PDB file of C-alpha atoms and ligand atoms in Angstrom:
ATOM      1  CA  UNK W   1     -22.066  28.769  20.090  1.00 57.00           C
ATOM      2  CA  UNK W   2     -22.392  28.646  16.061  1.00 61.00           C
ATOM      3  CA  UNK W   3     -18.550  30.147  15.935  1.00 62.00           C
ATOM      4  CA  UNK W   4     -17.628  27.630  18.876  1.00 56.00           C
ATOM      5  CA  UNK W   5     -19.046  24.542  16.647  1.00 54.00           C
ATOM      6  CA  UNK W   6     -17.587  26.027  13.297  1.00 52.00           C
ATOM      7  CA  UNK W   7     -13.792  26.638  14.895  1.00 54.00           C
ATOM      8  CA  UNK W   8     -14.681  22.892  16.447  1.00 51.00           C
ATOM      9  CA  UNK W   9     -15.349  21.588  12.908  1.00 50.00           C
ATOM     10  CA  UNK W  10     -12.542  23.300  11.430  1.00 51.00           C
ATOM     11  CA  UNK W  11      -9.974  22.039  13.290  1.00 50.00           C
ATOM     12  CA  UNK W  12     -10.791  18.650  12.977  1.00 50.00           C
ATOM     13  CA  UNK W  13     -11.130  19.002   9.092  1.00 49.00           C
ATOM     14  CA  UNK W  14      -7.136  20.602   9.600  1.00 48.00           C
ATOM     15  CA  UNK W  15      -6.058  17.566  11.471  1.00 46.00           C
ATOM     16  CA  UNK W  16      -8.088  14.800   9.200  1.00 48.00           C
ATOM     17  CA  UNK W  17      -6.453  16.224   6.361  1.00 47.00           C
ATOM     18  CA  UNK W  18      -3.243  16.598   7.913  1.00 46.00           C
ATOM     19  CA  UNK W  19      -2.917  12.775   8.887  1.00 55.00           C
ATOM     20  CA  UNK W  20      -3.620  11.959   5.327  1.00 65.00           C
ATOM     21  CA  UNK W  21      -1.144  14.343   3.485  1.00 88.00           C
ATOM     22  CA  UNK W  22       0.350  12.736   1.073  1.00 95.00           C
ATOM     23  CA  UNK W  23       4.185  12.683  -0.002  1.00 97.00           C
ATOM     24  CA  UNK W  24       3.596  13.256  -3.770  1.00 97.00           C
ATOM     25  CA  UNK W  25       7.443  13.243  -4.428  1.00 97.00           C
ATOM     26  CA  UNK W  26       7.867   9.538  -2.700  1.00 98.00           C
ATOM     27  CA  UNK W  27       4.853   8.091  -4.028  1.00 98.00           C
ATOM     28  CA  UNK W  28       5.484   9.050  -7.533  1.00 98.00           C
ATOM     29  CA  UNK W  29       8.788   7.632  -7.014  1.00 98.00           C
ATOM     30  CA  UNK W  30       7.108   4.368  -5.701  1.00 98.00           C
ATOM     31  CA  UNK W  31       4.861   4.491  -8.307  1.00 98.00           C
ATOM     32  CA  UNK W  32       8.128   4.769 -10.956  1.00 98.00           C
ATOM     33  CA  UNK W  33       9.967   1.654  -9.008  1.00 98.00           C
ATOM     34  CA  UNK W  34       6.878  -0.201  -9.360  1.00 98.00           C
ATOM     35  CA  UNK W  35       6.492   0.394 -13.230  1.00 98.00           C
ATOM     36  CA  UNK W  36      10.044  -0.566 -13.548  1.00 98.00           C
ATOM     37  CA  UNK W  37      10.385  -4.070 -11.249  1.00 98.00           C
ATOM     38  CA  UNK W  38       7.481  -5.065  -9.710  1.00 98.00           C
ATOM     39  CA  UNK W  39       5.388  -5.105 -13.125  1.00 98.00           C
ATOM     40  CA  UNK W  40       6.385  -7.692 -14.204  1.00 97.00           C
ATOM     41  CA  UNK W  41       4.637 -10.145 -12.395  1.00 97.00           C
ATOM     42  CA  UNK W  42       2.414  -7.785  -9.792  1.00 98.00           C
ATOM     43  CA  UNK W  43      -0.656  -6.079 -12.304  1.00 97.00           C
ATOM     44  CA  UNK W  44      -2.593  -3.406 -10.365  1.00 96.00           C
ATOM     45  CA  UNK W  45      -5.946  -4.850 -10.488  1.00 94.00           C
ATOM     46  CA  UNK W  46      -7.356  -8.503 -11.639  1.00 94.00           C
ATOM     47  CA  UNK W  47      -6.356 -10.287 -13.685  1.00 96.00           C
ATOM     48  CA  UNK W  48      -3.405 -11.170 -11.921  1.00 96.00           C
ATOM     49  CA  UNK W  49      -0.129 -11.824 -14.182  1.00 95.00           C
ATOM     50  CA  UNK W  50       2.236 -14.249 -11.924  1.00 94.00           C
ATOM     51  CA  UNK W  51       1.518 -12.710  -8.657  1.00 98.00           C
ATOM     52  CA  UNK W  52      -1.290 -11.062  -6.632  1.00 97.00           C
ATOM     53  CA  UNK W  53      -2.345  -8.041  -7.863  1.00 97.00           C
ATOM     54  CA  UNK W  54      -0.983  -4.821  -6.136  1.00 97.00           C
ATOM     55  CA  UNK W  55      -4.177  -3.501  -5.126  1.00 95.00           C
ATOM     56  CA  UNK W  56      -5.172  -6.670  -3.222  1.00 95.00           C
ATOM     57  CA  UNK W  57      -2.110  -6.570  -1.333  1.00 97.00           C
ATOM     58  CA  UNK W  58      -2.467  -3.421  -0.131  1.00 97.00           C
ATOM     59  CA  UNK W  59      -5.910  -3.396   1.135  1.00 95.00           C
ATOM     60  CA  UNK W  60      -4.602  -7.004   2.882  1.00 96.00           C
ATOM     61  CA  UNK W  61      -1.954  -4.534   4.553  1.00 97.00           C
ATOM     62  CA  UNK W  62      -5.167  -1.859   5.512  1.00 96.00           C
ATOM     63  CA  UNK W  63      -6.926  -4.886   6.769  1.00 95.00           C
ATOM     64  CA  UNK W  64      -3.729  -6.270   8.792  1.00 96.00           C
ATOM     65  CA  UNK W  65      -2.213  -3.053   9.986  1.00 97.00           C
ATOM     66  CA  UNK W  66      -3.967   0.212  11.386  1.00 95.00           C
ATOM     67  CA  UNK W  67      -0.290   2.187  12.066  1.00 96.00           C
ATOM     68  CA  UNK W  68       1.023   3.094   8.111  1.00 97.00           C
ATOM     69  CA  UNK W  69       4.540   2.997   9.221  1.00 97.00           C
ATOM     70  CA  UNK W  70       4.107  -0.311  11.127  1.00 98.00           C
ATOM     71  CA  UNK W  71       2.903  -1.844   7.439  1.00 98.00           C
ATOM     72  CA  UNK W  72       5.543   0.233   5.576  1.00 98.00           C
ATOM     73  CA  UNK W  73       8.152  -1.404   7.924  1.00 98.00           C
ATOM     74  CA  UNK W  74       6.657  -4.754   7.441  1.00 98.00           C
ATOM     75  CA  UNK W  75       6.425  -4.331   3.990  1.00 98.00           C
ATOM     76  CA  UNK W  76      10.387  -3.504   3.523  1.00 98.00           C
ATOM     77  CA  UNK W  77      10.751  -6.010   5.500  1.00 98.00           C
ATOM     78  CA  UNK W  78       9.388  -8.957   3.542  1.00 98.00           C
ATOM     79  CA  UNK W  79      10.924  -7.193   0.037  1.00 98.00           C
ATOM     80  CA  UNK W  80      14.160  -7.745   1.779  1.00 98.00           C
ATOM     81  CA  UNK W  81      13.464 -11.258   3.011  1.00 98.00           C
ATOM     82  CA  UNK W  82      10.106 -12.763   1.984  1.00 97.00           C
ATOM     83  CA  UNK W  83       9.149 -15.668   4.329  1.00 97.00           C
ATOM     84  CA  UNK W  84       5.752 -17.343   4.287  1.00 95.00           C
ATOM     85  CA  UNK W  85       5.430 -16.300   8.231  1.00 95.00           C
ATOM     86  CA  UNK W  86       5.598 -12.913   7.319  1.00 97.00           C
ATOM     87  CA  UNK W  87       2.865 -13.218   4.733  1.00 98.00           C
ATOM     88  CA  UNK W  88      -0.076 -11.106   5.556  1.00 98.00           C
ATOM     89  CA  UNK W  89      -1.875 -12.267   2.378  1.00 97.00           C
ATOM     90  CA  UNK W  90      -4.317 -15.633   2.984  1.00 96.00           C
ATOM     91  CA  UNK W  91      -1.732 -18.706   2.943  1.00 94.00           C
ATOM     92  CA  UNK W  92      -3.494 -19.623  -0.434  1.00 94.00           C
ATOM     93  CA  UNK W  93      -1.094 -17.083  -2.010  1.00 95.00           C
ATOM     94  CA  UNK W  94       2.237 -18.182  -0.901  1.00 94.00           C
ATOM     95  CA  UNK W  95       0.682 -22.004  -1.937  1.00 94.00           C
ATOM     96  CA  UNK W  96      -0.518 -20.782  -5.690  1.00 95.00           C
ATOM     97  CA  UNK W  97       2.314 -18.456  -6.615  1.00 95.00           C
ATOM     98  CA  UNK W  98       5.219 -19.648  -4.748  1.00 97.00           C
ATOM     99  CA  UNK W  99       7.260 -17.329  -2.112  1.00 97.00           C
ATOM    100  CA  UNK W 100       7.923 -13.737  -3.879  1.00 97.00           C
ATOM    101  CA  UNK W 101      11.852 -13.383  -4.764  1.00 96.00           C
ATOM    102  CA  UNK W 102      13.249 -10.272  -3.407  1.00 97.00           C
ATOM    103  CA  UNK W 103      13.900  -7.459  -5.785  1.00 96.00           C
ATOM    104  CA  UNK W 104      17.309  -5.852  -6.184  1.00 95.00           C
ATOM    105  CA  UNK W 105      16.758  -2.385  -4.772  1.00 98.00           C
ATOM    106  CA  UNK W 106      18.525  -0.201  -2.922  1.00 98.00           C
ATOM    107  CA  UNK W 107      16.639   0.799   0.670  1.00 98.00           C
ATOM    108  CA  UNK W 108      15.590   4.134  -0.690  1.00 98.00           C
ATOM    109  CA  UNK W 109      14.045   2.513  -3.481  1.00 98.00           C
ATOM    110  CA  UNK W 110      12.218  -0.055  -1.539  1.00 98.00           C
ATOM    111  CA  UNK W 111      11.461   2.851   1.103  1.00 98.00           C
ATOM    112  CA  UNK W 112       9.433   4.412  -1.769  1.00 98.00           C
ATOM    113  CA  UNK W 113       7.749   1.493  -3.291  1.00 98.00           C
ATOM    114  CA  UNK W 114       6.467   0.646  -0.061  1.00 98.00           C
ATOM    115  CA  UNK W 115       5.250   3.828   0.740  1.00 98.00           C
ATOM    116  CA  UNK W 116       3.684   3.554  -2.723  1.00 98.00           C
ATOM    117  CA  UNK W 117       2.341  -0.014  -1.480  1.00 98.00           C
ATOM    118  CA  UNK W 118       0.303   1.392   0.914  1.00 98.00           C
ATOM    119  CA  UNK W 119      -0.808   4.985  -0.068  1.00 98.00           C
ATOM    120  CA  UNK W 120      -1.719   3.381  -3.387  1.00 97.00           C
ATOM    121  CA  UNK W 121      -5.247   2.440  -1.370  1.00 95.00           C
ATOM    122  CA  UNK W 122      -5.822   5.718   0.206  1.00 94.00           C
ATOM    123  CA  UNK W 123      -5.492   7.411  -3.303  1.00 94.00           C
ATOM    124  CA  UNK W 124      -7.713   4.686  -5.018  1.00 92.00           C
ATOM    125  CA  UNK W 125     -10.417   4.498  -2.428  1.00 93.00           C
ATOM    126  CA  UNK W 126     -10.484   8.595  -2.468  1.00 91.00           C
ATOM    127  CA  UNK W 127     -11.439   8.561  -6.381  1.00 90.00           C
ATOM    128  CA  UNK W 128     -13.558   5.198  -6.142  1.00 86.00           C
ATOM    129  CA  UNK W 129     -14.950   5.002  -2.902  1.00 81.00           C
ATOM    130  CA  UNK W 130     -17.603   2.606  -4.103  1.00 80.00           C
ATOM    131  CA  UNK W 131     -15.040  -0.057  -4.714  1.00 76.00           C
ATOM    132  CA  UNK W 132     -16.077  -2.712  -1.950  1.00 75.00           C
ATOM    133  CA  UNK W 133     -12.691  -3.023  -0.791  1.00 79.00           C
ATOM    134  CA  UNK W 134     -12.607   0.533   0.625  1.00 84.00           C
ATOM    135  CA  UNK W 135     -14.146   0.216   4.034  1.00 71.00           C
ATOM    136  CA  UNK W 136     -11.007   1.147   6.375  1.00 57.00           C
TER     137      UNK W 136
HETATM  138  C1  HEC P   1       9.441 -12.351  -9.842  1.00 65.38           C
HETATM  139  C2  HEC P   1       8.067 -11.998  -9.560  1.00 65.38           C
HETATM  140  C3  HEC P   1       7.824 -10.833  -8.605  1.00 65.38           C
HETATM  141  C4  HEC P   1       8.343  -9.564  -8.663  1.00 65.38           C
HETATM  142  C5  HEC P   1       9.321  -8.976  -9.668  1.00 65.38           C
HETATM  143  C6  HEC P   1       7.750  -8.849  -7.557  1.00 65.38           C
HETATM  144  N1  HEC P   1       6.918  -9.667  -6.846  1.00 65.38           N
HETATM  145 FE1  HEC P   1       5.830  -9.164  -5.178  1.00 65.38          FE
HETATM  146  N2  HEC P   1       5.114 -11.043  -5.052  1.00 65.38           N
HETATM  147  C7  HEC P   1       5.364 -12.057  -5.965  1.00 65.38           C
HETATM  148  C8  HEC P   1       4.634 -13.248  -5.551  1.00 65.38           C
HETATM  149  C9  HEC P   1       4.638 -14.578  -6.285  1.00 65.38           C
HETATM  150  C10 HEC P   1       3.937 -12.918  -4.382  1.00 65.38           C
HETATM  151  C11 HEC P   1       2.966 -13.811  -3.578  1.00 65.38           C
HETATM  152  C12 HEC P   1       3.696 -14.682  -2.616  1.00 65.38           C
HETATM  153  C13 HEC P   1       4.248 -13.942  -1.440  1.00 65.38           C
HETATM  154  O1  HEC P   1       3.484 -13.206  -0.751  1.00 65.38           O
HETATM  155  O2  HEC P   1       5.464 -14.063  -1.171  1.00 65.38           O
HETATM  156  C14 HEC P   1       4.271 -11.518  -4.089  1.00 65.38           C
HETATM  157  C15 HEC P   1       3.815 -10.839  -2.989  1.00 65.38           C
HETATM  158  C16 HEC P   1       4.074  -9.502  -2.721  1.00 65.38           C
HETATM  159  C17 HEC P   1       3.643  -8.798  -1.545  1.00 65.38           C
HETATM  160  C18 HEC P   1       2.819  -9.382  -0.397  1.00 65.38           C
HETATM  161  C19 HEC P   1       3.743  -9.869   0.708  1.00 65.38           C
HETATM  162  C20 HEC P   1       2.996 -10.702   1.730  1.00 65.38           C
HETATM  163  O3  HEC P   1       2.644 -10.167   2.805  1.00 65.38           O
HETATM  164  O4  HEC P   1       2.775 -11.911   1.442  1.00 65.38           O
HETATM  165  C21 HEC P   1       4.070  -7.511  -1.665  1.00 65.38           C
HETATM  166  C22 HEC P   1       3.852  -6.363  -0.676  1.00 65.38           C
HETATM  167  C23 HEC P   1       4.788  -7.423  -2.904  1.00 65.38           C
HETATM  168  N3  HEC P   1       4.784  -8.672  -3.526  1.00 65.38           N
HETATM  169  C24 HEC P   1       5.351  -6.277  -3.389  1.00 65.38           C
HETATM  170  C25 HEC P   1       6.188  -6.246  -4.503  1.00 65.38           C
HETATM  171  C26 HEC P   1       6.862  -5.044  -4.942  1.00 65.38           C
HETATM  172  C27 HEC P   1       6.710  -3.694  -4.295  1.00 65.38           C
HETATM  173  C28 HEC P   1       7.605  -5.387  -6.021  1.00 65.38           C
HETATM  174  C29 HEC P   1       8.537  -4.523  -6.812  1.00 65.38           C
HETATM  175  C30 HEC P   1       9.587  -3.860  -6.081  1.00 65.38           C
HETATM  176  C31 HEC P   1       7.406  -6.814  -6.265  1.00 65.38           C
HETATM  177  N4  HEC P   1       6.521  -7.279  -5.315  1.00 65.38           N
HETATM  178  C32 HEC P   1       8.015  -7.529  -7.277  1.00 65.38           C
HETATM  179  C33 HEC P   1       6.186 -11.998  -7.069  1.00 65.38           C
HETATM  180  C34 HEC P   1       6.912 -10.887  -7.458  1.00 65.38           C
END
């Protein structure tokens, strides 16, 4: 019974884990396209500069979206073409900073930053779990 439990537990630790493996090589190369274009107006965390913070948006996605490749998709999406329907964030955004301005990027590029976009609050919310915003 102990062994059944244990192989039980196991396997759902392998599959847990699994889900969440990350794609180092993408996100890094997210994380790079970030640095480069979306800096300068997105910071990471409060204060913002001229736009939401990065971190914000991304647990607005987690709260939106439960399917990671739905929000990825959504997320190229409105880099391509931002429209204020398409805004997850509260309408107070699009009203205080005006509609984003797509950035030129290729679709690998914005493939990676939006992959970056959302794995960016798995990663944070696995080193500070306390955060408050980490509850999904
Ligand atoms: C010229 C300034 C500017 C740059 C550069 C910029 N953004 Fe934005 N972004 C904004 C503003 C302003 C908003 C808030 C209004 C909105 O949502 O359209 C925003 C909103 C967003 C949103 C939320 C979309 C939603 O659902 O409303 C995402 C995601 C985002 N930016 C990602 C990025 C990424 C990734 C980059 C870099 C590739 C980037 N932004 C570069 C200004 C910018």
């Amino acid at each position: 019974m102990k062994k059944i439990l244990f192989t039980i537990l196991l396997s759902s630790i392998t599959t847990v884990s699994l889900a969440k493996e990350l794609d180092q090589a993408r996100f890094d190369q997210g994380k790079a396209v970030y640095d480069k274009v979306c800096t300068v107006c997105h910071n990471y965390l409060p204060p913002p500069k001229n736009a939401p913070p990065i971190f914000g948006i991304s647990t607005h996605y987690h709260q939106a979206f439960a399917d990671g490749d739905k929000a990825i998709a959504h997320i190229i999406d409105y880099l391509k073409k931002p429209a204020a329907n398409k805004s997850m964030l509260p309408p107070m955004a699009t009203q205080r900073w005006g509609l984003m301005v797509p950035p030129p990027l290729s679709d690998e590029e914005l493939r990676a930053v939006a992959y970056w976009v959302w794995e960016v609050y798995h990663v944070e919310c696995a080193r500070t779990p306390n955060l408050g915003f980490c509850r999904h």
